[in-house]
Amino acid sequence: MKTADFDFDLPPDRIAEHPAKPRDAARLLDVAERLHDRVVRDLPELLEPGDLMVVNDTRVIPARLDGRRGEVRVEITLHKREGEREWATFARPGKRLKPGDVIAIADDFAAEVVAKDGMEVRLRFSKGGADLMEALHRHGRMPLPPYIRREADEQDAADYQTVFAAREGAVAAPTAGLHFTPELLAALDARGVRRVPVTLHVGAGTFLPVKVDDIAEHRMHSEWGEVSPETAEAINATRAAGGRIVSVGTTALRILETAGLDDRSIRAFSGDTDIFITPGYRFKIVDLLVTNFHLPRSTLFMLVCAFAGMDTMKAAYAHAIGQNYRFFSYGDASLLRRV
């Protein structure tokens, strides 16, 4: 298939700059045999007792740093942890960076370039472990997506974090989770919808454009994730009892499908995944998907087309654009069913 097959026209004013207030007041496009305009707080009545909701418990870190290589200002966006002191990053400007260069971030905090691979720059920081995380919280800022055209402010420190956030390591939010509130979770509990966590530390590569014409030639950046034995057991028990698996977001879906087996059971898993889901993929685990609206020509739009059907998703997105739904990380949501 061609990348152009997944293109659509999106007016710039549909891109959300701020989230809905309260979070569960965001709109929800219910994509079933027909399209239904709802709000996120309607979700409990759309699910059934015995369904199992899977959420991503990753926590976004202040992954954007400003530094200097000599007199040149350098903006660093962390991408993937590679060790106690090393991260794969994207740097702007990055073309002239070379191994051995040192980027000064603060008087007691710096990073050395140890390798380059295309757009990716591997850095070794002067601090490691807990000291590195403390330095990131002191000197970094929330890494808002590139399509949000404003600088992050203090409110984004809360807005760009889900209620499920527990394990630090993501450099982008699992945005479907941004819609959930304690009140919505209580309503889901009362409905008999149980909830278990997985972890996928979302990398900045999620925002990289697909630059090839043939999608089979696209290389995904890997991300670290984990499905615990307890979560795997709960998923297998739910499926055996006839319940459905509801993934909150494409990030949770990607780690679930990575750990899924051909018999539609799931195993415990911990490690990297670069799974790339496109139309024709046979889903093993997920039955329903709560997800935001994604970029044209993106790997995530390809994923939702694989999940719910290309014609269905093109019609759903045309409806969403026509009805002024808000797109991307701070935008509205959709509820999809696996074809």
Short mmCIF file of C-alpha atoms in Angstrom, two decimals:
data_model
loop_
_atom_site.label_atom_id
_atom_site.label_comp_id
_atom_site.label_asym_id
_atom_site.label_seq_id
_atom_site.Cartn_x
_atom_site.Cartn_y
_atom_site.Cartn_z
CA MET A 1 0.00 0.00 0.00
CA LYS A 2 1.03 3.60 -0.59
CA THR A 3 1.39 6.31 2.02
CA ALA A 4 -0.83 8.49 -0.17
CA ASP A 5 -3.70 6.02 0.42
CA PHE A 6 -3.88 7.37 3.99
CA ASP A 7 -3.99 11.06 3.14
CA PHE A 8 -6.88 13.40 3.89
CA ASP A 9 -7.40 17.16 4.06
CA LEU A 10 -7.42 18.56 7.59
CA PRO A 11 -8.15 22.26 8.16
CA PRO A 12 -5.50 23.72 10.51
CA ASP A 13 -8.16 25.10 12.85
CA ARG A 14 -9.22 21.53 13.77
CA ILE A 15 -5.95 20.99 15.67
CA ALA A 16 -6.55 21.40 19.41
CA GLU A 17 -4.17 23.69 21.28
CA HIS A 18 -5.66 22.97 24.72
CA PRO A 19 -7.66 20.04 26.17
CA ALA A 20 -11.36 20.03 26.96
CA LYS A 21 -12.32 21.06 30.49
CA PRO A 22 -13.23 18.85 32.27
CA ARG A 23 -11.36 16.10 30.47
CA ASP A 24 -14.33 13.77 30.07
CA ALA A 25 -16.35 16.56 28.39
CA ALA A 26 -14.39 15.91 25.18
CA ARG A 27 -16.48 14.65 22.28
CA LEU A 28 -16.52 10.94 21.42
CA LEU A 29 -17.28 9.68 17.92
CA ASP A 30 -18.84 6.23 18.38
CA VAL A 31 -17.90 4.35 15.20
CA ALA A 32 -20.32 1.43 14.89
CA GLU A 33 -22.57 0.39 12.00
CA ARG A 34 -23.55 4.05 12.07
CA LEU A 35 -21.67 7.08 13.40
CA HIS A 36 -22.93 8.50 16.70
CA ASP A 37 -21.82 11.84 18.19
CA ARG A 38 -21.35 11.44 21.93
CA VAL A 39 -19.07 12.65 24.73
CA VAL A 40 -16.38 10.73 26.56
CA ARG A 41 -18.41 10.51 29.77
CA ASP A 42 -20.92 8.35 27.80
CA LEU A 43 -18.30 5.58 27.65
CA PRO A 44 -19.70 3.47 30.54
CA GLU A 45 -23.01 2.95 28.73
CA LEU A 46 -21.17 1.87 25.56
CA LEU A 47 -19.26 -0.89 27.38
CA GLU A 48 -20.55 -4.03 29.04
CA PRO A 49 -20.09 -5.55 32.51
CA GLY A 50 -17.24 -8.02 32.20
CA ASP A 51 -15.30 -5.94 29.67
CA LEU A 52 -11.67 -5.32 30.59
CA MET A 53 -10.12 -1.93 29.95
CA VAL A 54 -6.35 -1.82 29.41
CA VAL A 55 -4.60 1.50 30.12
CA ASN A 56 -1.03 2.69 29.61
CA ASP A 57 0.51 3.73 32.94
CA THR A 58 3.56 5.45 31.48
CA ARG A 59 4.40 8.91 32.82
CA VAL A 60 5.71 11.71 30.60
CA ILE A 61 9.03 13.20 31.66
CA PRO A 62 10.23 16.78 30.95
CA ALA A 63 12.06 15.52 27.88
CA ARG A 64 12.80 18.76 26.00
CA LEU A 65 16.06 20.48 26.89
CA ASP A 66 17.79 23.65 25.71
CA GLY A 67 21.58 23.65 25.51
CA ARG A 68 24.52 25.14 23.66
CA ARG A 69 27.32 23.70 21.58
CA GLY A 70 29.71 26.61 21.78
CA GLU A 71 27.66 29.60 20.62
CA VAL A 72 25.04 27.53 18.83
CA ARG A 73 21.73 26.93 20.60
CA VAL A 74 20.61 23.28 20.46
CA GLU A 75 17.14 21.95 21.33
CA ILE A 76 17.15 18.32 22.48
CA THR A 77 14.14 16.04 22.59
CA LEU A 78 14.73 12.74 24.34
CA HIS A 79 13.40 9.74 22.46
CA LYS A 80 14.38 6.43 24.08
CA ARG A 81 16.42 5.48 27.11
CA GLU A 82 19.49 3.43 26.18
CA GLY A 83 21.14 3.12 29.58
CA GLU A 84 21.68 4.82 32.92
CA ARG A 85 23.21 7.88 31.26
CA GLU A 86 22.44 7.46 27.57
CA TRP A 87 19.39 8.42 25.51
CA ALA A 88 18.55 8.36 21.83
CA THR A 89 17.43 11.89 21.01
CA PHE A 90 16.43 14.24 18.23
CA ALA A 91 18.42 17.50 18.15
CA ARG A 92 17.77 20.78 16.34
CA PRO A 93 19.95 21.77 14.59
CA GLY A 94 21.51 18.34 14.42
CA LYS A 95 23.30 18.20 11.07
CA ARG A 96 26.61 19.60 12.34
CA LEU A 97 26.70 17.58 15.56
CA LYS A 98 29.36 14.89 15.59
CA PRO A 99 30.63 12.33 18.11
CA GLY A 100 32.67 14.02 20.80
CA ASP A 101 30.72 17.29 20.74
CA VAL A 102 29.53 18.47 24.15
CA ILE A 103 26.23 20.25 24.64
CA ALA A 104 26.12 22.40 27.79
CA ILE A 105 22.65 22.48 29.41
CA ALA A 106 23.44 23.99 32.83
CA ASP A 107 26.54 24.70 34.90
CA ASP A 108 26.50 21.16 36.29
CA PHE A 109 24.67 19.36 33.50
CA ALA A 110 25.88 18.49 30.00
CA ALA A 111 25.63 15.82 27.32
CA GLU A 112 28.21 14.35 24.92
CA VAL A 113 27.35 13.16 21.43
CA VAL A 114 28.39 9.49 21.23
CA ALA A 115 26.78 8.48 17.91
CA LYS A 116 24.55 9.67 15.06
CA ASP A 117 22.19 7.68 12.87
CA GLY A 118 20.28 9.83 10.42
CA MET A 119 18.07 12.19 12.42
CA GLU A 120 18.81 10.39 15.67
CA VAL A 121 21.57 11.59 17.99
CA ARG A 122 22.73 9.40 20.87
CA LEU A 123 23.77 11.39 23.92
CA ARG A 124 25.64 10.46 27.10
CA PHE A 125 24.65 12.75 29.95
CA SER A 126 26.94 13.88 32.75
CA LYS A 127 24.44 12.49 35.27
CA GLY A 128 22.80 9.09 35.44
CA GLY A 129 19.94 7.24 37.11
CA ALA A 130 17.98 9.23 39.68
CA ASP A 131 20.37 12.20 39.34
CA LEU A 132 19.61 12.41 35.62
CA MET A 133 15.87 12.33 36.24
CA GLU A 134 16.23 15.07 38.86
CA ALA A 135 18.17 17.18 36.36
CA LEU A 136 15.50 16.63 33.70
CA HIS A 137 12.81 17.80 36.10
CA ARG A 138 14.92 20.85 36.97
CA HIS A 139 15.99 21.89 33.48
CA GLY A 140 13.58 20.21 31.06
CA ARG A 141 10.11 21.12 29.90
CA MET A 142 7.06 19.15 28.80
CA PRO A 143 7.56 17.94 25.22
CA LEU A 144 4.36 19.10 23.53
CA PRO A 145 3.86 17.65 20.04
CA PRO A 146 5.24 19.64 17.09
CA TYR A 147 1.77 20.42 15.72
CA ILE A 148 0.93 22.44 18.87
CA ARG A 149 2.32 25.83 17.89
CA ARG A 150 2.77 27.32 21.35
CA GLU A 151 5.33 26.83 24.07
CA ALA A 152 4.48 24.51 26.96
CA ASP A 153 3.29 26.33 30.08
CA GLU A 154 2.81 25.35 33.71
CA GLN A 155 -0.69 24.02 33.06
CA ASP A 156 0.67 21.51 30.52
CA ALA A 157 2.60 19.80 33.32
CA ALA A 158 -0.79 18.54 34.52
CA ASP A 159 -2.77 18.57 31.27
CA TYR A 160 -0.25 16.42 29.35
CA GLN A 161 -0.32 13.64 31.96
CA THR A 162 -2.98 10.96 32.33
CA VAL A 163 -4.67 9.90 35.56
CA PHE A 164 -2.99 6.52 35.06
CA ALA A 165 0.57 7.91 34.94
CA ALA A 166 2.84 5.98 37.29
CA ARG A 167 6.07 4.83 35.58
CA GLU A 168 8.36 7.57 34.29
CA GLY A 169 9.82 7.16 30.83
CA ALA A 170 7.54 8.49 28.08
CA VAL A 171 8.40 11.55 26.04
CA ALA A 172 4.90 11.80 24.57
CA ALA A 173 1.58 11.24 26.30
CA PRO A 174 -0.65 8.22 25.59
CA THR A 175 -3.28 10.74 24.61
CA ALA A 176 -6.47 8.62 24.74
CA GLY A 177 -5.85 8.39 28.47
CA LEU A 178 -5.98 12.18 28.81
CA HIS A 179 -9.80 12.04 28.65
CA PHE A 180 -10.27 10.06 31.86
CA THR A 181 -11.22 11.57 35.21
CA PRO A 182 -11.75 10.04 38.65
CA GLU A 183 -15.50 10.50 38.12
CA LEU A 184 -15.44 8.62 34.81
CA LEU A 185 -13.37 5.82 36.35
CA ALA A 186 -15.89 5.52 39.19
CA ALA A 187 -18.73 5.24 36.64
CA LEU A 188 -16.83 2.52 34.76
CA ASP A 189 -16.24 0.67 38.03
CA ALA A 190 -19.96 0.86 38.81
CA ARG A 191 -20.72 -0.49 35.35
CA GLY A 192 -18.58 -3.56 36.05
CA VAL A 193 -15.79 -2.65 33.64
CA ARG A 194 -12.51 -3.75 35.18
CA ARG A 195 -9.17 -2.09 34.49
CA VAL A 196 -5.55 -3.29 34.25
CA PRO A 197 -2.32 -1.48 33.29
CA VAL A 198 0.36 -2.06 30.72
CA THR A 199 3.39 0.15 30.07
CA LEU A 200 4.65 1.55 26.79
CA HIS A 201 7.12 4.40 27.11
CA VAL A 202 6.04 6.44 24.11
CA GLY A 203 8.93 7.88 22.11
CA ALA A 204 9.16 11.08 20.08
CA GLY A 205 9.36 8.90 16.97
CA THR A 206 5.57 8.67 17.14
CA PHE A 207 5.47 12.15 15.56
CA LEU A 208 7.91 11.46 12.71
CA PRO A 209 6.33 11.61 9.26
CA VAL A 210 6.28 8.62 6.93
CA LYS A 211 8.68 9.70 4.17
CA VAL A 212 8.50 6.65 1.89
CA ASP A 213 5.93 6.07 -0.84
CA ASP A 214 5.53 2.35 -0.08
CA ILE A 215 4.53 1.83 3.56
CA ALA A 216 6.35 -1.53 3.60
CA GLU A 217 9.62 0.43 3.49
CA HIS A 218 8.88 2.52 6.61
CA ARG A 219 11.03 1.81 9.68
CA MET A 220 9.38 2.24 13.07
CA HIS A 221 11.38 3.49 16.04
CA SER A 222 11.36 0.98 18.86
CA GLU A 223 9.84 1.71 22.27
CA TRP A 224 10.12 -0.15 25.56
CA GLY A 225 7.03 -1.77 26.99
CA GLU A 226 5.80 -4.33 29.49
CA VAL A 227 2.80 -6.58 30.05
CA SER A 228 2.92 -7.96 33.58
CA PRO A 229 2.00 -11.58 34.40
CA GLU A 230 -1.00 -10.25 36.35
CA THR A 231 -2.29 -8.24 33.39
CA ALA A 232 -1.76 -11.15 31.00
CA GLU A 233 -3.69 -13.44 33.36
CA ALA A 234 -6.57 -10.96 33.63
CA ILE A 235 -6.79 -10.61 29.83
CA ASN A 236 -6.81 -14.37 29.29
CA ALA A 237 -9.45 -14.85 31.99
CA THR A 238 -11.63 -12.10 30.49
CA ARG A 239 -11.48 -13.65 27.05
CA ALA A 240 -12.28 -17.12 28.47
CA ALA A 241 -15.34 -15.64 30.20
CA GLY A 242 -16.59 -13.98 27.01
CA GLY A 243 -15.61 -10.42 27.92
CA ARG A 244 -14.07 -7.92 25.55
CA ILE A 245 -10.65 -6.27 25.70
CA VAL A 246 -10.88 -2.49 25.44
CA SER A 247 -7.60 -0.72 24.73
CA VAL A 248 -7.30 2.88 25.86
CA GLY A 249 -5.08 4.22 23.09
CA THR A 250 -2.91 2.92 20.30
CA THR A 251 0.09 2.70 22.63
CA ALA A 252 -1.62 0.15 24.88
CA LEU A 253 -2.81 -1.67 21.76
CA ARG A 254 0.70 -1.89 20.30
CA ILE A 255 2.21 -3.51 23.41
CA LEU A 256 -0.79 -5.86 23.75
CA GLU A 257 -0.46 -7.00 20.15
CA THR A 258 3.30 -7.39 20.60
CA ALA A 259 2.68 -9.80 23.47
CA GLY A 260 -0.28 -11.54 21.81
CA LEU A 261 -0.13 -15.11 20.56
CA ASP A 262 -1.73 -16.63 17.48
CA ASP A 263 -4.37 -18.44 19.58
CA ARG A 264 -5.53 -14.97 20.81
CA SER A 265 -4.07 -15.49 24.26
CA ILE A 266 -1.37 -13.22 25.66
CA ARG A 267 1.88 -13.81 27.52
CA ALA A 268 3.81 -11.64 29.93
CA PHE A 269 6.31 -9.48 28.05
CA SER A 270 9.06 -6.98 28.78
CA GLY A 271 11.27 -5.44 26.13
CA ASP A 272 11.38 -3.33 22.99
CA THR A 273 8.71 -3.30 20.30
CA ASP A 274 8.74 -1.76 16.82
CA ILE A 275 5.46 -3.33 15.72
CA PHE A 276 3.98 -1.57 12.66
CA ILE A 277 0.28 -2.32 12.17
CA THR A 278 -1.21 -1.72 8.73
CA PRO A 279 -4.31 -2.99 6.89
CA GLY A 280 -4.20 -6.77 6.60
CA TYR A 281 -2.89 -7.25 10.13
CA ARG A 282 -4.75 -9.92 12.13
CA PHE A 283 -5.47 -8.57 15.61
CA LYS A 284 -4.91 -11.06 18.43
CA ILE A 285 -6.00 -9.27 21.61
CA VAL A 286 -7.93 -6.00 21.27
CA ASP A 287 -11.68 -5.89 20.53
CA LEU A 288 -12.44 -2.17 21.07
CA LEU A 289 -10.18 0.85 20.88
CA VAL A 290 -10.54 4.30 22.42
CA THR A 291 -8.27 6.66 20.49
CA ASN A 292 -7.87 10.27 19.46
CA PHE A 293 -7.90 11.50 15.86
CA HIS A 294 -4.56 11.10 14.10
CA LEU A 295 -2.40 12.84 11.52
CA PRO A 296 -2.91 12.28 7.79
CA ARG A 297 -0.42 9.79 6.29
CA SER A 298 0.69 8.72 9.79
CA THR A 299 1.43 5.26 11.15
CA LEU A 300 -1.38 5.74 13.68
CA PHE A 301 -3.98 6.48 11.01
CA MET A 302 -2.75 3.34 9.24
CA LEU A 303 -3.28 1.43 12.50
CA VAL A 304 -6.87 2.57 12.99
CA CYS A 305 -7.62 1.76 9.34
CA ALA A 306 -6.30 -1.74 9.99
CA PHE A 307 -8.44 -2.02 13.12
CA ALA A 308 -11.80 -0.69 11.96
CA GLY A 309 -11.49 -0.77 8.16
CA MET A 310 -10.14 1.85 5.77
CA ASP A 311 -13.50 2.87 4.28
CA THR A 312 -15.02 3.11 7.75
CA MET A 313 -12.23 5.30 9.07
CA LYS A 314 -12.15 7.60 6.06
CA ALA A 315 -15.90 8.13 6.48
CA ALA A 316 -15.47 8.65 10.24
CA TYR A 317 -12.71 11.23 9.75
CA ALA A 318 -14.71 13.07 7.08
CA HIS A 319 -17.62 13.21 9.53
CA ALA A 320 -15.35 14.40 12.36
CA ILE A 321 -13.88 17.19 10.22
CA GLY A 322 -17.33 18.24 9.03
CA GLN A 323 -18.69 18.29 12.58
CA ASN A 324 -15.76 20.30 13.97
CA TYR A 325 -14.23 17.58 16.14
CA ARG A 326 -10.89 18.60 17.64
CA PHE A 327 -7.87 16.61 16.43
CA PHE A 328 -4.64 15.19 17.82
CA SER A 329 -3.18 15.05 21.34
CA TYR A 330 -5.44 17.57 23.09
CA GLY A 331 -8.41 16.81 20.83
CA ASP A 332 -11.50 14.63 20.95
CA ALA A 333 -11.77 10.83 20.92
CA SER A 334 -13.33 7.97 19.02
CA LEU A 335 -14.52 4.51 19.99
CA LEU A 336 -13.68 1.88 17.38
CA ARG A 337 -14.67 -1.77 16.97
CA ARG A 338 -12.41 -4.36 15.41
CA VAL A 339 -13.52 -5.54 11.99
#
